Amino acid sequence: MRERIRSARREALKKGKAGMRYLLRSAAAKVAAGAVGALALVPGLLLRGLAATAGGVLRFLRLAPRNGVQWGARFTRWSIQVAKAVHTRLMRRAKDAWIKAIRPDVLTDFDEPGHTRTANPADGFGTDYFGGNLVSVFQQETEAVREAYATYDPPMMLAVAAEYWGLPEGLTSAAEAVRQLAVNTADKYPADAKMADLVAQVYALLHQASQKAAEVGPLFAKVHEHDLRRYEEPRPGEHMWNILQRRQDGGFDQRQPSRFVAVAQDVAHVYSRYEPGHMSQVAAEYEGVPAGIENVAAAINLLQVRSNDRYPVDKQIVDAIADVYQLLMAAASAAQELMPNFRRLHAPDISRHEAPRNGEEAEGMWDV
């Protein structure tokens, strides 16, 4: 309890500092945007005055229509456009810094696939605890998702588009394993009913992430309508507009399943056939859920980073993927409560294994 209180205090302090820095960055962004806009307004006014003078002379000579001078007003719009661009860029940096600062302190890197995380001594049990020597099937399968996606390099933008459109299906497949764990906890496993509710809450957050991910594809299609039309309705000689002056081979199609969908589907397929024969295996699944979700989140984060640094896409797409990533991390944070609650709700059952009375053979006399 003391550790949880200290952790809550640290989390509150971290969020408070992050919020203060975000407010300061927001104020600085507005000041900087105003200053840049004011500087851009000076040449804009001069050019507008020159345009108005030239337009008046032309109209006097009847060489231009009466409203011909209105085009000079566009020069004064420079300041607004420049200020807006500066403000948007600085606010995006402030938001990214805020998201990074409040990110939950969860483990996202693993030395080797197929190994559960090391137990924290503060949890009240050592390394040889109930279910601790077993590998979570969910965690193991999602590590394969993470590794497969890390090595995937889309060769063209239609392949990237397939990843955006495939996000909700891939997340649904990964979430199906957690849903199945909740159903089995309620119907098959000799576990407290509260455990099923806790797992269901984690699944609800994954479902929210999947719903949010469903917005990425349509947003991409809307923002990049002109780019996509070059593929869907190519004009004669469309390849002459190519940046690299070469034809696309046409080997990829937006309607093909994404790599993320392909690797995530295996999680649902494998988990639907998994039948643990002992509660220690079930305990390993509860403990492996947070790391498994973090593996899926790592793949989404990789797509976000590549979209921001490598792919020629609008920053709105990057922000939309970031929202999905944050929901996944919230689900991983909630899943970290599964194992502590499992031990609390089943303390008498677990103690028979970790501290058998008069040895395992004697304790085994209570076996059903």
Short mmCIF file of C-alpha atoms in Angstrom, two decimals:
data_model
loop_
_atom_site.label_atom_id
_atom_site.label_comp_id
_atom_site.label_asym_id
_atom_site.label_seq_id
_atom_site.Cartn_x
_atom_site.Cartn_y
_atom_site.Cartn_z
CA MET A 1 0.00 0.00 0.00
CA ARG A 2 2.84 2.39 0.83
CA GLU A 3 4.43 1.64 -2.52
CA ARG A 4 1.16 2.35 -4.30
CA ILE A 5 0.77 5.65 -2.45
CA ARG A 6 4.30 6.66 -3.37
CA SER A 7 3.69 5.63 -6.96
CA ALA A 8 0.48 7.67 -7.08
CA ARG A 9 2.30 10.70 -5.69
CA ARG A 10 5.07 10.37 -8.24
CA GLU A 11 2.50 10.03 -11.02
CA ALA A 12 0.58 13.11 -9.84
CA LEU A 13 3.80 15.13 -9.56
CA LYS A 14 4.90 14.02 -13.01
CA LYS A 15 1.56 15.00 -14.56
CA GLY A 16 1.59 18.33 -12.74
CA LYS A 17 5.04 19.23 -14.03
CA ALA A 18 4.13 18.06 -17.53
CA GLY A 19 0.94 20.15 -17.47
CA MET A 20 2.84 23.27 -16.35
CA ARG A 21 5.44 22.81 -19.10
CA TYR A 22 2.65 22.32 -21.63
CA LEU A 23 0.98 25.58 -20.58
CA LEU A 24 4.28 27.44 -20.84
CA ARG A 25 4.98 25.96 -24.27
CA SER A 26 1.43 26.87 -25.39
CA ALA A 27 1.90 30.47 -24.29
CA ALA A 28 5.31 30.64 -25.98
CA ALA A 29 3.79 29.22 -29.19
CA LYS A 30 1.14 31.97 -29.26
CA VAL A 31 3.71 34.71 -28.60
CA ALA A 32 6.05 33.35 -31.29
CA ALA A 33 3.20 32.99 -33.81
CA GLY A 34 2.08 36.57 -33.13
CA ALA A 35 5.60 37.92 -33.54
CA VAL A 36 6.20 36.07 -36.80
CA GLY A 37 2.79 37.14 -38.10
CA ALA A 38 3.55 40.78 -37.28
CA LEU A 39 6.87 40.60 -39.13
CA ALA A 40 5.19 39.02 -42.16
CA LEU A 41 2.50 41.70 -42.13
CA VAL A 42 4.96 44.52 -42.97
CA PRO A 43 5.96 43.35 -46.48
CA GLY A 44 2.37 42.23 -47.02
CA LEU A 45 1.06 45.76 -46.45
CA LEU A 46 3.71 47.23 -48.76
CA LEU A 47 2.88 44.77 -51.53
CA ARG A 48 -0.84 45.34 -51.07
CA GLY A 49 -0.32 49.10 -51.37
CA LEU A 50 1.67 48.63 -54.54
CA ALA A 51 -1.00 46.29 -55.92
CA ALA A 52 -3.75 48.76 -55.09
CA THR A 53 -1.84 51.59 -56.77
CA ALA A 54 -1.14 49.54 -59.88
CA GLY A 55 -4.73 48.34 -60.01
CA GLY A 56 -6.04 51.89 -59.70
CA VAL A 57 -3.87 53.07 -62.60
CA LEU A 58 -4.98 50.16 -64.77
CA ARG A 59 -8.61 50.78 -63.92
CA PHE A 60 -8.20 54.49 -64.71
CA LEU A 61 -6.81 53.52 -68.09
CA ARG A 62 -9.68 51.02 -68.45
CA LEU A 63 -7.20 48.17 -68.78
CA ALA A 64 -8.59 46.23 -65.82
CA PRO A 65 -12.10 45.53 -64.41
CA ARG A 66 -13.41 47.56 -61.49
CA ASN A 67 -12.75 44.75 -59.01
CA GLY A 68 -9.31 43.99 -60.38
CA VAL A 69 -7.50 45.47 -57.37
CA GLN A 70 -8.95 42.94 -54.96
CA TRP A 71 -6.25 40.41 -55.74
CA GLY A 72 -3.78 42.53 -53.77
CA ALA A 73 -5.54 41.58 -50.54
CA ARG A 74 -3.89 38.17 -50.65
CA PHE A 75 -0.56 39.71 -49.60
CA THR A 76 -1.93 40.66 -46.19
CA ARG A 77 -3.11 37.10 -45.67
CA TRP A 78 0.50 35.97 -45.55
CA SER A 79 0.83 37.03 -41.96
CA ILE A 80 -2.20 34.96 -40.90
CA GLN A 81 -1.04 31.88 -42.78
CA VAL A 82 2.53 32.14 -41.48
CA ALA A 83 1.36 32.72 -37.90
CA LYS A 84 -1.02 29.77 -38.12
CA ALA A 85 1.71 27.49 -39.49
CA VAL A 86 4.14 28.49 -36.72
CA HIS A 87 1.47 28.06 -34.03
CA THR A 88 0.44 24.63 -35.33
CA ARG A 89 4.03 23.41 -35.48
CA LEU A 90 4.91 24.63 -31.99
CA MET A 91 1.68 23.29 -30.47
CA ARG A 92 2.33 19.88 -32.02
CA ARG A 93 5.76 19.84 -30.41
CA ALA A 94 4.23 20.87 -27.09
CA LYS A 95 1.61 18.12 -27.35
CA ASP A 96 4.23 15.49 -28.24
CA ALA A 97 6.35 16.54 -25.26
CA TRP A 98 3.32 16.41 -22.96
CA ILE A 99 2.29 12.94 -24.17
CA LYS A 100 5.85 11.69 -23.72
CA ALA A 101 6.05 13.17 -20.22
CA ILE A 102 2.82 11.59 -18.93
CA ARG A 103 3.41 8.23 -20.59
CA PRO A 104 2.96 5.45 -18.02
CA ASP A 105 6.16 3.90 -16.71
CA VAL A 106 5.68 0.48 -18.29
CA LEU A 107 8.17 -1.95 -19.75
CA THR A 108 8.19 -1.89 -23.54
CA ASP A 109 11.56 -3.47 -24.35
CA PHE A 110 12.47 -7.13 -23.97
CA ASP A 111 15.92 -8.69 -24.21
CA GLU A 112 14.60 -11.91 -25.70
CA PRO A 113 11.17 -13.05 -26.92
CA GLY A 114 9.33 -15.71 -25.00
CA HIS A 115 10.29 -14.68 -21.46
CA THR A 116 8.04 -13.19 -18.83
CA ARG A 117 9.15 -10.01 -17.10
CA THR A 118 11.14 -10.24 -13.89
CA ALA A 119 9.03 -10.03 -10.76
CA ASN A 120 9.24 -6.85 -8.77
CA PRO A 121 10.27 -7.52 -5.13
CA ALA A 122 7.81 -4.81 -4.09
CA ASP A 123 4.99 -7.06 -5.25
CA GLY A 124 5.51 -9.21 -2.18
CA PHE A 125 6.84 -12.37 -3.85
CA GLY A 126 10.12 -13.47 -5.36
CA THR A 127 10.98 -15.07 -8.67
CA ASP A 128 9.67 -18.51 -7.72
CA TYR A 129 6.02 -17.50 -7.37
CA PHE A 130 2.81 -19.10 -8.55
CA GLY A 131 2.86 -19.18 -12.36
CA GLY A 132 6.07 -17.14 -12.56
CA ASN A 133 8.11 -19.83 -14.30
CA LEU A 134 5.63 -20.16 -17.18
CA VAL A 135 5.41 -18.23 -20.42
CA SER A 136 2.22 -16.37 -21.26
CA VAL A 137 0.83 -17.51 -24.61
CA PHE A 138 -0.64 -14.05 -25.24
CA GLN A 139 2.67 -12.34 -24.52
CA GLN A 140 4.60 -14.81 -26.66
CA GLU A 141 2.28 -14.41 -29.64
CA THR A 142 2.27 -10.62 -29.46
CA GLU A 143 6.07 -10.59 -29.32
CA ALA A 144 5.93 -12.28 -32.71
CA VAL A 145 3.65 -9.47 -33.89
CA ARG A 146 6.11 -6.89 -32.67
CA GLU A 147 9.14 -8.53 -34.25
CA ALA A 148 7.41 -9.21 -37.58
CA TYR A 149 6.21 -5.63 -37.88
CA ALA A 150 9.59 -4.18 -36.93
CA THR A 151 11.20 -5.87 -39.94
CA TYR A 152 8.50 -4.83 -42.42
CA ASP A 153 9.43 -2.00 -44.80
CA PRO A 154 6.52 -0.96 -47.08
CA PRO A 155 7.90 -0.33 -50.61
CA MET A 156 5.24 2.17 -51.70
CA MET A 157 2.47 4.33 -50.26
CA LEU A 158 -0.36 1.97 -51.19
CA ALA A 159 1.25 -0.58 -48.87
CA VAL A 160 1.39 2.08 -46.14
CA ALA A 161 -2.26 2.90 -46.81
CA ALA A 162 -3.11 -0.77 -46.28
CA GLU A 163 -1.51 -0.53 -42.82
CA TYR A 164 -3.68 2.46 -41.92
CA TRP A 165 -6.84 0.73 -43.10
CA GLY A 166 -5.83 -2.51 -41.35
CA LEU A 167 -5.32 -1.00 -37.89
CA PRO A 168 -8.85 -1.70 -36.54
CA GLU A 169 -8.90 -5.29 -37.80
CA GLY A 170 -5.45 -6.00 -36.38
CA LEU A 171 -6.30 -4.52 -32.99
CA THR A 172 -9.59 -6.43 -32.94
CA SER A 173 -7.71 -9.68 -33.52
CA ALA A 174 -5.30 -8.96 -30.67
CA ALA A 175 -8.13 -7.86 -28.39
CA GLU A 176 -10.05 -11.05 -29.14
CA ALA A 177 -7.50 -12.98 -27.07
CA VAL A 178 -8.19 -10.75 -24.06
CA ARG A 179 -11.93 -11.11 -24.61
CA GLN A 180 -11.54 -14.89 -24.69
CA LEU A 181 -9.56 -14.75 -21.45
CA ALA A 182 -12.41 -12.79 -19.83
CA VAL A 183 -15.01 -15.31 -21.08
CA ASN A 184 -12.98 -18.29 -19.91
CA THR A 185 -12.38 -16.65 -16.52
CA ALA A 186 -16.11 -16.27 -16.09
CA ASP A 187 -17.19 -19.65 -17.47
CA LYS A 188 -14.31 -22.17 -17.27
CA TYR A 189 -11.68 -21.23 -14.71
CA PRO A 190 -12.12 -21.60 -10.94
CA ALA A 191 -11.51 -17.90 -10.43
CA ASP A 192 -13.28 -15.13 -8.56
CA ALA A 193 -15.95 -13.36 -10.60
CA LYS A 194 -14.18 -10.05 -10.04
CA MET A 195 -11.28 -11.30 -12.16
CA ALA A 196 -13.58 -11.65 -15.17
CA ASP A 197 -14.75 -8.07 -14.63
CA LEU A 198 -11.17 -6.79 -14.44
CA VAL A 199 -10.16 -8.56 -17.64
CA ALA A 200 -13.32 -7.26 -19.30
CA GLN A 201 -12.32 -3.71 -18.36
CA VAL A 202 -8.99 -4.19 -20.10
CA TYR A 203 -10.79 -5.54 -23.16
CA ALA A 204 -13.11 -2.49 -23.14
CA LEU A 205 -10.07 -0.20 -23.42
CA LEU A 206 -8.69 -2.31 -26.28
CA HIS A 207 -12.08 -2.07 -27.98
CA GLN A 208 -11.95 1.73 -27.64
CA ALA A 209 -8.51 1.70 -29.25
CA SER A 210 -9.88 -0.39 -32.12
CA GLN A 211 -12.76 2.05 -32.62
CA LYS A 212 -10.32 4.97 -32.62
CA ALA A 213 -8.13 3.13 -35.12
CA ALA A 214 -11.11 2.87 -37.46
CA GLU A 215 -10.86 6.65 -37.95
CA VAL A 216 -7.30 6.54 -39.33
CA GLY A 217 -8.10 4.99 -42.73
CA PRO A 218 -10.95 7.36 -43.66
CA LEU A 219 -8.90 10.33 -42.45
CA PHE A 220 -5.99 9.22 -44.63
CA ALA A 221 -8.30 8.85 -47.65
CA LYS A 222 -9.73 12.32 -47.08
CA VAL A 223 -6.46 14.14 -46.51
CA HIS A 224 -4.65 12.38 -49.35
CA GLU A 225 -7.54 12.27 -51.82
CA HIS A 226 -5.45 13.79 -54.62
CA ASP A 227 -2.54 11.39 -54.07
CA LEU A 228 -4.80 8.34 -54.07
CA ARG A 229 -6.69 9.48 -57.16
CA ARG A 230 -3.45 9.17 -59.14
CA TYR A 231 -3.66 5.41 -58.53
CA GLU A 232 -7.40 4.93 -58.66
CA GLU A 233 -8.13 7.18 -61.66
CA PRO A 234 -4.78 7.63 -63.43
CA ARG A 235 -4.65 10.16 -66.22
CA PRO A 236 -2.88 9.27 -69.48
CA GLY A 237 0.83 9.31 -68.75
CA GLU A 238 0.26 9.65 -65.00
CA HIS A 239 3.76 8.29 -64.33
CA MET A 240 5.20 11.54 -65.75
CA TRP A 241 4.32 13.18 -62.42
CA ASN A 242 6.40 10.64 -60.45
CA ILE A 243 9.07 12.17 -58.25
CA LEU A 244 11.61 9.45 -58.99
CA GLN A 245 10.81 9.31 -62.72
CA ARG A 246 9.90 5.65 -62.85
CA ARG A 247 6.70 3.62 -63.13
CA GLN A 248 5.24 1.78 -60.15
CA ASP A 249 5.20 -1.97 -60.60
CA GLY A 250 1.58 -2.27 -59.43
CA GLY A 251 2.42 -5.17 -57.16
CA PHE A 252 0.55 -3.77 -54.18
CA ASP A 253 -3.09 -2.95 -53.75
CA GLN A 254 -4.84 -0.98 -51.05
CA ARG A 255 -7.41 -3.74 -50.66
CA GLN A 256 -4.82 -6.36 -49.67
CA PRO A 257 -4.52 -7.21 -45.96
CA SER A 258 -1.90 -5.22 -44.14
CA ARG A 259 1.13 -6.82 -42.55
CA PHE A 260 -0.18 -5.79 -39.13
CA VAL A 261 -3.47 -7.59 -39.78
CA ALA A 262 -1.68 -10.71 -41.02
CA VAL A 263 0.53 -11.07 -37.94
CA ALA A 264 -2.15 -10.00 -35.44
CA GLN A 265 -4.66 -12.57 -36.68
CA ASP A 266 -2.36 -15.33 -35.45
CA VAL A 267 -2.83 -14.09 -31.89
CA ALA A 268 -6.58 -14.66 -31.99
CA HIS A 269 -6.24 -18.01 -33.79
CA VAL A 270 -3.67 -19.43 -31.39
CA TYR A 271 -5.43 -18.17 -28.29
CA SER A 272 -8.81 -19.55 -29.35
CA ARG A 273 -7.30 -23.06 -29.25
CA TYR A 274 -5.34 -22.63 -26.03
CA GLU A 275 -6.66 -24.68 -23.11
CA PRO A 276 -4.61 -24.26 -19.91
CA GLY A 277 -4.66 -27.35 -17.72
CA HIS A 278 -3.64 -25.69 -14.47
CA MET A 279 -4.34 -22.40 -12.72
CA SER A 280 -0.63 -21.60 -12.71
CA GLN A 281 -0.90 -21.33 -16.49
CA VAL A 282 -3.90 -19.05 -16.12
CA ALA A 283 -1.92 -16.92 -13.66
CA ALA A 284 0.84 -16.59 -16.26
CA GLU A 285 -1.76 -15.31 -18.73
CA TYR A 286 -2.96 -12.64 -16.30
CA GLU A 287 0.60 -11.53 -15.74
CA GLY A 288 1.43 -11.55 -19.46
CA VAL A 289 -1.48 -9.36 -20.58
CA PRO A 290 0.26 -6.00 -19.88
CA ALA A 291 3.42 -7.00 -21.75
CA GLY A 292 1.33 -8.43 -24.59
CA ILE A 293 -0.58 -5.18 -25.01
CA GLU A 294 2.71 -3.26 -24.88
CA ASN A 295 4.01 -5.42 -27.72
CA VAL A 296 1.00 -4.47 -29.86
CA ALA A 297 1.38 -0.83 -28.82
CA ALA A 298 5.05 -0.95 -29.85
CA ALA A 299 4.01 -1.92 -33.39
CA ILE A 300 1.51 0.96 -33.48
CA ASN A 301 4.16 3.34 -32.13
CA LEU A 302 6.55 2.19 -34.86
CA LEU A 303 3.93 3.02 -37.48
CA GLN A 304 3.46 6.43 -35.85
CA VAL A 305 7.20 7.17 -35.83
CA ARG A 306 7.63 6.10 -39.44
CA SER A 307 4.59 8.15 -40.48
CA ASN A 308 6.13 11.18 -38.80
CA ASP A 309 9.72 10.72 -40.00
CA ARG A 310 9.65 8.70 -43.23
CA TYR A 311 6.27 8.46 -44.93
CA PRO A 312 4.95 11.40 -47.00
CA VAL A 313 1.71 11.82 -45.04
CA ASP A 314 -0.04 14.69 -43.33
CA LYS A 315 0.65 15.20 -39.62
CA GLN A 316 -3.05 14.65 -38.90
CA ILE A 317 -2.43 10.98 -39.56
CA VAL A 318 0.42 10.95 -37.06
CA ASP A 319 -1.80 12.55 -34.40
CA ALA A 320 -4.61 10.04 -35.05
CA ILE A 321 -2.24 7.09 -34.62
CA ALA A 322 -0.86 8.70 -31.45
CA ASP A 323 -4.39 8.69 -29.99
CA VAL A 324 -4.66 4.96 -30.69
CA TYR A 325 -1.30 4.37 -29.05
CA GLN A 326 -2.32 6.26 -25.91
CA LEU A 327 -5.47 4.13 -25.56
CA LEU A 328 -3.38 0.98 -25.85
CA MET A 329 -1.00 2.20 -23.16
CA ALA A 330 -3.98 2.96 -20.93
CA ALA A 331 -5.14 -0.63 -21.45
CA ALA A 332 -1.65 -1.91 -20.58
CA SER A 333 -1.64 0.21 -17.43
CA ALA A 334 -5.02 -1.18 -16.39
CA ALA A 335 -3.84 -4.74 -17.12
CA GLN A 336 -1.00 -4.35 -14.62
CA GLU A 337 -3.61 -4.69 -11.87
CA LEU A 338 -4.66 -8.18 -12.99
CA MET A 339 -1.91 -10.22 -11.31
CA PRO A 340 -1.96 -8.33 -7.95
CA ASN A 341 -5.75 -8.74 -7.80
CA PHE A 342 -5.50 -12.40 -8.76
CA ARG A 343 -3.12 -13.03 -5.87
CA ARG A 344 -5.29 -11.05 -3.46
CA LEU A 345 -8.55 -12.75 -4.44
CA HIS A 346 -7.04 -16.25 -4.43
CA ALA A 347 -4.56 -15.96 -1.57
CA PRO A 348 -5.62 -19.22 0.20
CA ASP A 349 -5.43 -21.23 -3.04
CA ILE A 350 -2.05 -19.81 -4.02
CA SER A 351 -0.59 -20.32 -0.54
CA ARG A 352 -1.20 -24.08 -0.87
CA HIS A 353 1.31 -24.07 -3.75
CA GLU A 354 3.85 -21.53 -2.51
CA ALA A 355 3.83 -22.61 1.15
CA PRO A 356 2.41 -26.15 1.34
CA ARG A 357 1.66 -27.34 4.87
CA ASN A 358 3.97 -30.20 5.83
CA GLY A 359 5.21 -30.48 2.25
CA GLU A 360 3.55 -30.94 -1.12
CA GLU A 361 2.48 -34.56 -0.51
CA ALA A 362 0.68 -33.62 2.68
CA GLU A 363 -0.94 -30.57 1.09
CA GLY A 364 -1.93 -32.76 -1.85
CA MET A 365 -4.33 -34.62 0.44
CA TRP A 366 -6.67 -31.63 -0.05
CA ASP A 367 -6.66 -32.07 -3.85
CA VAL A 368 -10.12 -32.39 -5.33
#
